[in-house]
JSON list of C-alpha atoms in Angstrom, two decimals:
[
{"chain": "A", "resi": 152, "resn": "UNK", "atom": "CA", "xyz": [0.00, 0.00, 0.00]},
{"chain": "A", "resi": 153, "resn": "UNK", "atom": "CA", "xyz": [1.29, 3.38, -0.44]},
{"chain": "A", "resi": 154, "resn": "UNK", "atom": "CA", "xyz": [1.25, 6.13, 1.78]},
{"chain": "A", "resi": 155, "resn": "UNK", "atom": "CA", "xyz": [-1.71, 7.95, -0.28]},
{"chain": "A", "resi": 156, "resn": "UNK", "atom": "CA", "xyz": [-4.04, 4.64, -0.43]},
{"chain": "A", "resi": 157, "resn": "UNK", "atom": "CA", "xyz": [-3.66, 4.06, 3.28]},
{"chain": "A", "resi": 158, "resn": "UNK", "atom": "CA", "xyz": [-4.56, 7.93, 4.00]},
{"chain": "A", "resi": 159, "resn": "UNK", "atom": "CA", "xyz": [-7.29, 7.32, 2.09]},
{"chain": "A", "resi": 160, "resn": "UNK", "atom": "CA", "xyz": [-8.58, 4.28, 3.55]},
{"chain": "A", "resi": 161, "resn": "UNK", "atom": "CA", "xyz": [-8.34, 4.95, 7.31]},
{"chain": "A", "resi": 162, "resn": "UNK", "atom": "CA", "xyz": [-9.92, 8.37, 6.06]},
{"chain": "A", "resi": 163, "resn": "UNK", "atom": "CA", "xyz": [-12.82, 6.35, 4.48]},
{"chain": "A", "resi": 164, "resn": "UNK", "atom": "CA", "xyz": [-13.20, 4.36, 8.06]},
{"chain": "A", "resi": 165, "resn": "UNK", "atom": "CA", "xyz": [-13.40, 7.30, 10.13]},
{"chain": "A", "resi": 166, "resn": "UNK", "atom": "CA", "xyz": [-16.02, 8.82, 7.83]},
{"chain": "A", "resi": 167, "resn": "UNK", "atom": "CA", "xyz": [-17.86, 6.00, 7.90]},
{"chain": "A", "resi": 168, "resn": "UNK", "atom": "CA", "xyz": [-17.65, 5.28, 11.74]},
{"chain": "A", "resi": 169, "resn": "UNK", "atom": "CA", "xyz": [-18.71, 9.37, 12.59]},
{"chain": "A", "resi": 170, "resn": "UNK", "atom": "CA", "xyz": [-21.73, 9.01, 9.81]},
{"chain": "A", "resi": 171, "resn": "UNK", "atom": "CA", "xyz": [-23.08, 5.88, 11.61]},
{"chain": "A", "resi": 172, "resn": "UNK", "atom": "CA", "xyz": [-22.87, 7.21, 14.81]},
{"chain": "A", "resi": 173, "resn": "UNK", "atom": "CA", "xyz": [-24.58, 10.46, 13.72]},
{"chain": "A", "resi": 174, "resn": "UNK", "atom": "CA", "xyz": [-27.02, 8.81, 11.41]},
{"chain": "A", "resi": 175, "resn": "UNK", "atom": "CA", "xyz": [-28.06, 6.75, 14.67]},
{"chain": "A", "resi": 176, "resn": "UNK", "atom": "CA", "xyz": [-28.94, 9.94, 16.53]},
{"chain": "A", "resi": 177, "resn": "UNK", "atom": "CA", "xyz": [-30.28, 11.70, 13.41]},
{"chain": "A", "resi": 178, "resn": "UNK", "atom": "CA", "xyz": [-32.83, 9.04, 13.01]},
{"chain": "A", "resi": 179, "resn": "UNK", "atom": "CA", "xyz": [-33.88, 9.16, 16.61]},
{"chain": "A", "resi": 180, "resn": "UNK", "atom": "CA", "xyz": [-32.25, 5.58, 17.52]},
{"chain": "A", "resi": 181, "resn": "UNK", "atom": "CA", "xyz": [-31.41, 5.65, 20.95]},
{"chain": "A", "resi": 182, "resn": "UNK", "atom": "CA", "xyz": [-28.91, 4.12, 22.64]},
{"chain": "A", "resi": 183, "resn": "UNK", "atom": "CA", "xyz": [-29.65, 0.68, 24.53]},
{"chain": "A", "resi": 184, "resn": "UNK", "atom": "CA", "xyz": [-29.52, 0.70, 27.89]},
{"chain": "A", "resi": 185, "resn": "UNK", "atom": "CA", "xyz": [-30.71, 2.39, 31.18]},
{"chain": "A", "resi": 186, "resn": "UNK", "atom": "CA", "xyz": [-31.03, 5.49, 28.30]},
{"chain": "A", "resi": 187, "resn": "UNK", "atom": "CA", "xyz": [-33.58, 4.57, 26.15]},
{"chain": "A", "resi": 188, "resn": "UNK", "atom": "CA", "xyz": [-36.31, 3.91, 28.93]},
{"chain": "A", "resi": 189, "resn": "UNK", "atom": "CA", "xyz": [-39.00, 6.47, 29.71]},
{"chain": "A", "resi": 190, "resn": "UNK", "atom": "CA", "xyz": [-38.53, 7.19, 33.49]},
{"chain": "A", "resi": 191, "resn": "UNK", "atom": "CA", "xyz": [-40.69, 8.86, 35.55]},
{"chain": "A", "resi": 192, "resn": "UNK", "atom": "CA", "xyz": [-39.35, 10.94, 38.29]},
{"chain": "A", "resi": 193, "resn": "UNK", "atom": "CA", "xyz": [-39.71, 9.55, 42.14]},
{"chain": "A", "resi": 194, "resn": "UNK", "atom": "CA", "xyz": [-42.34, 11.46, 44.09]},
{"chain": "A", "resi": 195, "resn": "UNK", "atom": "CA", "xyz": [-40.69, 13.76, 46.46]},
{"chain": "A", "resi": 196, "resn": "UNK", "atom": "CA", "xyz": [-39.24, 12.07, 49.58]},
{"chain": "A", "resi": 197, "resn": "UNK", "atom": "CA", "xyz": [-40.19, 9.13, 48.52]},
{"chain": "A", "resi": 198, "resn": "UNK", "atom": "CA", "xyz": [-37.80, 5.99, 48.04]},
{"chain": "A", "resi": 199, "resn": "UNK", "atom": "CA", "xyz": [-38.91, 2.44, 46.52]},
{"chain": "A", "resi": 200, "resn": "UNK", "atom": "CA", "xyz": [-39.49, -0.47, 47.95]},
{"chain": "A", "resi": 201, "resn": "UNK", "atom": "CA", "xyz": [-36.92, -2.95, 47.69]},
{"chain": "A", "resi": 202, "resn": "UNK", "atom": "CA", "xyz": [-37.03, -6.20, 45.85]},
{"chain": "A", "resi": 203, "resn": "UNK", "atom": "CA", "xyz": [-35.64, -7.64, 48.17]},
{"chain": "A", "resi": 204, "resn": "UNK", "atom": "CA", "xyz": [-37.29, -6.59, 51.30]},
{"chain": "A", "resi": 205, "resn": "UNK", "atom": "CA", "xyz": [-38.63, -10.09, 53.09]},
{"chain": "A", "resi": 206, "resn": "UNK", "atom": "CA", "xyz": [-42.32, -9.16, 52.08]},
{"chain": "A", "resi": 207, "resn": "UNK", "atom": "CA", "xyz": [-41.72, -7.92, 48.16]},
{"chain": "A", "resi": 208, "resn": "UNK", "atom": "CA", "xyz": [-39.65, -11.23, 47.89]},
{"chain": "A", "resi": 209, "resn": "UNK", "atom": "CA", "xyz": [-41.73, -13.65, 48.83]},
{"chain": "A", "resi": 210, "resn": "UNK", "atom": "CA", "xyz": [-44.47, -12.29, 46.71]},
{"chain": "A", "resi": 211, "resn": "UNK", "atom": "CA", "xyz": [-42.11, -12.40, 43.69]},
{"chain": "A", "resi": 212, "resn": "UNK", "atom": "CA", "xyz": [-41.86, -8.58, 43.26]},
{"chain": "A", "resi": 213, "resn": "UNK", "atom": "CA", "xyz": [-40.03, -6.53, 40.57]},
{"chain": "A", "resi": 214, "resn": "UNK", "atom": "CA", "xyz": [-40.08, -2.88, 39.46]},
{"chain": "A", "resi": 215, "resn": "UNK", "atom": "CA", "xyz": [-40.33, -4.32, 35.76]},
{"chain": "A", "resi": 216, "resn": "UNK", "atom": "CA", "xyz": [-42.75, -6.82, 35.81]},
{"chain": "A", "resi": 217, "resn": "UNK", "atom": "CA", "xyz": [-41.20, -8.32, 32.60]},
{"chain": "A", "resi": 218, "resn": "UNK", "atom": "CA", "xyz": [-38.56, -10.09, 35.49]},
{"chain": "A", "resi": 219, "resn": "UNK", "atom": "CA", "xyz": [-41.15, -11.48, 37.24]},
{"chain": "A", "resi": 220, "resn": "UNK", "atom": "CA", "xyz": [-40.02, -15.52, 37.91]},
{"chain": "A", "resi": 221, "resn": "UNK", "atom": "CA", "xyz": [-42.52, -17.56, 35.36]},
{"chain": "A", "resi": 222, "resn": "UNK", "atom": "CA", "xyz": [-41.78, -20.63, 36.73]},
{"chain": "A", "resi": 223, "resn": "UNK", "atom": "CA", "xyz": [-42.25, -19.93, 40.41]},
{"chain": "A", "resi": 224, "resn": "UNK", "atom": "CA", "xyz": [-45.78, -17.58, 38.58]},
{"chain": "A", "resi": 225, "resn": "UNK", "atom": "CA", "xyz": [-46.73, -19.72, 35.08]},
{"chain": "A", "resi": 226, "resn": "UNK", "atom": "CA", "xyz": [-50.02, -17.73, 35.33]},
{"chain": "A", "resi": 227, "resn": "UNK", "atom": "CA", "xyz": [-48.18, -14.73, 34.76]},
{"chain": "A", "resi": 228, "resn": "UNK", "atom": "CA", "xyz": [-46.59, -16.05, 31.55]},
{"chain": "A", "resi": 229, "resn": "UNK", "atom": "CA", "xyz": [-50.92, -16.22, 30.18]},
{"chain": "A", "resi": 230, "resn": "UNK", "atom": "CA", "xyz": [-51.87, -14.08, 27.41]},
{"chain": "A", "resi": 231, "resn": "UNK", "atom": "CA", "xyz": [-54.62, -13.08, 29.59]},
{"chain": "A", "resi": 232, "resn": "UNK", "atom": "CA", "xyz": [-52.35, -11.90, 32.17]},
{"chain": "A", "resi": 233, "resn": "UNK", "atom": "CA", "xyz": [-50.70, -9.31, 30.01]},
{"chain": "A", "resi": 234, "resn": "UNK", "atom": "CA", "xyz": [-52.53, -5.96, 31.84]},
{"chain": "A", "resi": 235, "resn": "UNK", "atom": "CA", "xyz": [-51.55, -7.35, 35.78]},
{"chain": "A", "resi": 236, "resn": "UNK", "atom": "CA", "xyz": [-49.70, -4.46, 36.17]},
{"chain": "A", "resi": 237, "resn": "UNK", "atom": "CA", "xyz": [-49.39, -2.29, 39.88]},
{"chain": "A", "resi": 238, "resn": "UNK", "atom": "CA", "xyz": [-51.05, 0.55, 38.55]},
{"chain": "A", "resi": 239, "resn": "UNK", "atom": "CA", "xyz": [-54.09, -1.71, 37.61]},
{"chain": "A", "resi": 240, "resn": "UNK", "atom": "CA", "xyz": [-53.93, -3.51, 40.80]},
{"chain": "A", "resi": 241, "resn": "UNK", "atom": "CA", "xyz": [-56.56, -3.11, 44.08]},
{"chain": "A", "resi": 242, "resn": "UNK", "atom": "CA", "xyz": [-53.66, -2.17, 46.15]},
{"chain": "A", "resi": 243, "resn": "UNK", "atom": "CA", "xyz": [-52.33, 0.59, 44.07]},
{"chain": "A", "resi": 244, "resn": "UNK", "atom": "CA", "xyz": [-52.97, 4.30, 45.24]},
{"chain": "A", "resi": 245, "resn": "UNK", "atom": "CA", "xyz": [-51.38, 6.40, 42.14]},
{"chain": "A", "resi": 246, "resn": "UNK", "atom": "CA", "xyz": [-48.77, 9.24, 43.13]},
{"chain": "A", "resi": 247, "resn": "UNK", "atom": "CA", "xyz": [-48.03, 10.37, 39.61]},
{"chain": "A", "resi": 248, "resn": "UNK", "atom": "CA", "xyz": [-47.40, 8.39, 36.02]},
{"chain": "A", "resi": 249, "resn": "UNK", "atom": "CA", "xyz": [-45.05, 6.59, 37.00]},
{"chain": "A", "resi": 250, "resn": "UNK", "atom": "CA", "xyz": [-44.79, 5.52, 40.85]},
{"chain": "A", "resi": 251, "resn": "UNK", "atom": "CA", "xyz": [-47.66, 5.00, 43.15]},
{"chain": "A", "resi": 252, "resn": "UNK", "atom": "CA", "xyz": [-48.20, 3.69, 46.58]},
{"chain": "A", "resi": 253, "resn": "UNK", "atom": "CA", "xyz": [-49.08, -0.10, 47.36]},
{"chain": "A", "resi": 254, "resn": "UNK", "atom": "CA", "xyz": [-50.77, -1.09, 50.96]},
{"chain": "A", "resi": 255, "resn": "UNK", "atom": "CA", "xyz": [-48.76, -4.49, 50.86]},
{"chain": "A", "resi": 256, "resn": "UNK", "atom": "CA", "xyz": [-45.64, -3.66, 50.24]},
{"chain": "A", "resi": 257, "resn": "UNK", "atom": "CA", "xyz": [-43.90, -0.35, 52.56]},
{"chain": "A", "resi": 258, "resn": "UNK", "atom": "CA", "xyz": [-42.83, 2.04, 53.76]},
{"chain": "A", "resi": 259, "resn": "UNK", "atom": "CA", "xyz": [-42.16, 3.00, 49.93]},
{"chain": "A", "resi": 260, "resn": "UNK", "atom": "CA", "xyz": [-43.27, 3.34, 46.72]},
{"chain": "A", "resi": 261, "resn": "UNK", "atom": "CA", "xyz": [-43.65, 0.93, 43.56]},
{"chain": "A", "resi": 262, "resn": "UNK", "atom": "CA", "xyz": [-43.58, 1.12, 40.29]},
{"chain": "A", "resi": 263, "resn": "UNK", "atom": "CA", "xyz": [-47.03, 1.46, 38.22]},
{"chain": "A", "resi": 264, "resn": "UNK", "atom": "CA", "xyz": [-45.34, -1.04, 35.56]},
{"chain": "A", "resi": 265, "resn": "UNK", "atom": "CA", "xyz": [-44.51, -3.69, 38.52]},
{"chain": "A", "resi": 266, "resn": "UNK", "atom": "CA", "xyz": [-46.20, -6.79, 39.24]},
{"chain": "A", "resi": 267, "resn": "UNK", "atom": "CA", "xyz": [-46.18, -9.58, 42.30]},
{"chain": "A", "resi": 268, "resn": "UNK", "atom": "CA", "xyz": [-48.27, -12.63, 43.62]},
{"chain": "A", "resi": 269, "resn": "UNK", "atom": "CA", "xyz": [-50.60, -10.44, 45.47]},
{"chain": "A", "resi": 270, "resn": "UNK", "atom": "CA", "xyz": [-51.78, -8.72, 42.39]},
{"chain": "A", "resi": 271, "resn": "UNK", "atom": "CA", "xyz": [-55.74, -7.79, 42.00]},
{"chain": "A", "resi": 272, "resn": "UNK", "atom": "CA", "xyz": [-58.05, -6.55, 39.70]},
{"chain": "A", "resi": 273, "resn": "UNK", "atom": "CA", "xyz": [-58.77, -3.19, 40.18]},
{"chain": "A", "resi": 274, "resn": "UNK", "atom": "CA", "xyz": [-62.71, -3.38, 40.13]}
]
């Protein structure tokens, strides 16, 4: 290679690494991770309840209720469990979008898209 081919070539791969990284962002792809969730803010003061905290445990809790153990909860793996959500639970008192209060599990608050074995239909 001469010195004017391999200019040109690592010129060509810098180009093309800056346009795909900007092209990413230009299109509105966002990066995975932590980043490209919608979070809500905590309510003021408030903190949330742990997942592991004896209570939230042993009802299979999680923040995300997409980690929620389908083998120890195979019901929760049905088609027709797909809303069980906190937020449309009996025990859910909503704070804001995002976080809301649950009279099982405290002091603390949980996550509206959480889910655990004590889950009820809001009627």
């Amino acid at each position: 290679m001469t010195k004017l081919a391999r200019k040109t070539f690592f010129a060509k791969i810098g180009f093309s690494f800056v346009f795909l990284s900007v092209g990413d962002a230009l299109l509105g792809k966002a990066p995975k991770g932590n980043a490209s969730k919608e979070s809500v803010a905590l309510p003021e003061g408030e903190n949330p309840v742990s997942e592991s905290e004896a209570t939230a445990s042993s009802l299979g809790f999680h923040h995300d209720a997409s980690k929620t153990d389908f083998k120890r909860y195979p019901g929760r793996a049905e088609p027709s469990s797909k809303n069980e959500f906190c937020k449309h639970c009996s025990q859910f008192t909503r704070l804001n979008d995002g976080w809301g209060k649950c009279s099982i599990l405290n002091p603390g608050v949980v996550s509206a898209k959480g889910w655990c074995g004590a889950w009820s239909q809001k009627s």
